[in-house]
Amino acid sequence: MAFSKFQLGTFLIINSLLVTCQSKILNTKQIGHEECVYRGQCQFSRECKSRCGPPEFSHETIGLCMLNYHDNKYRCCCTSNN
């Protein structure tokens, strides 16, 4: 079965979106959302480094971009690194 360029492109885009969403969901399951202090919307975890650092948080705090179940938006989750 041969795909047209449009069908192949659509398939690749949908596949990459599914992989991205799945990795964010896996991160959410690894750290319980009850432990998070949310600080601003994000798309990537690297955006959260400055939002989850001093002076408001200790140096041991990490920031992950995770789904906030209250509003279904991705936000920086600041949580202890312990």
XYZ file of C-alpha atoms in Angstrom:
82
model
C 0.000 0.000 0.000
C 1.575 3.258 -1.133
C 0.953 6.559 0.631
C 0.805 9.936 -1.035
C 3.172 12.638 0.204
C 0.274 14.328 2.001
C -0.777 11.109 3.764
C 2.797 10.346 4.773
C 3.321 13.887 6.077
C 0.070 13.769 8.040
C 1.011 10.398 9.521
C 4.444 11.659 10.619
C 3.000 14.790 12.239
C 0.329 12.857 14.139
C 2.872 10.252 15.226
C 5.271 12.888 16.589
C 2.427 14.598 18.486
C 1.403 11.299 20.050
C 4.974 10.571 21.150
C 5.294 14.061 22.676
C 1.999 13.757 24.552
C 2.868 10.282 25.775
C 6.201 11.436 27.220
C 4.482 14.275 29.090
C 1.900 11.864 30.487
C 4.655 9.507 31.647
C 6.373 12.389 33.462
C 3.075 13.221 35.172
C 2.726 9.661 36.459
C 6.277 9.586 37.791
C 5.722 12.533 40.130
C 2.400 12.945 41.862
C 0.733 16.282 41.129
C 0.011 16.729 44.852
C 3.730 17.405 45.372
C 3.838 20.189 42.769
C 3.817 23.910 43.237
C 2.755 25.219 39.827
C 4.480 28.295 38.412
C 3.347 29.453 34.977
C 2.497 27.748 31.698
C 5.140 25.872 29.715
C 5.803 23.677 26.716
C 9.179 22.238 27.756
C 10.777 21.435 31.109
C 13.793 23.668 30.386
C 11.444 26.673 30.696
C 10.828 25.743 34.341
C 14.417 25.941 35.598
C 14.274 29.639 36.449
C 10.668 29.490 37.697
C 11.481 26.768 40.242
C 14.744 28.181 41.564
C 15.891 30.625 44.221
C 14.847 32.795 45.957
C 11.365 31.237 46.207
C 12.598 27.619 46.061
C 15.759 25.875 47.271
C 18.543 24.719 44.961
C 17.290 21.122 45.373
C 13.961 21.998 43.708
C 13.479 20.776 40.160
C 11.020 22.051 37.577
C 9.155 19.837 35.132
C 6.603 20.794 32.511
C 3.554 18.764 33.484
C -0.181 18.675 33.012
C -2.105 20.487 35.743
C -5.248 18.404 36.190
C -7.220 21.351 37.571
C -7.189 23.361 34.337
C -5.782 20.836 31.809
C -2.873 23.107 30.849
C 0.832 22.366 30.939
C 2.501 24.239 33.787
C 5.861 24.220 35.526
C 5.734 21.756 38.412
C 8.223 22.731 41.100
C 8.978 19.761 43.335
C 11.650 18.562 45.731
C 14.512 16.590 44.229
C 14.461 14.118 47.160
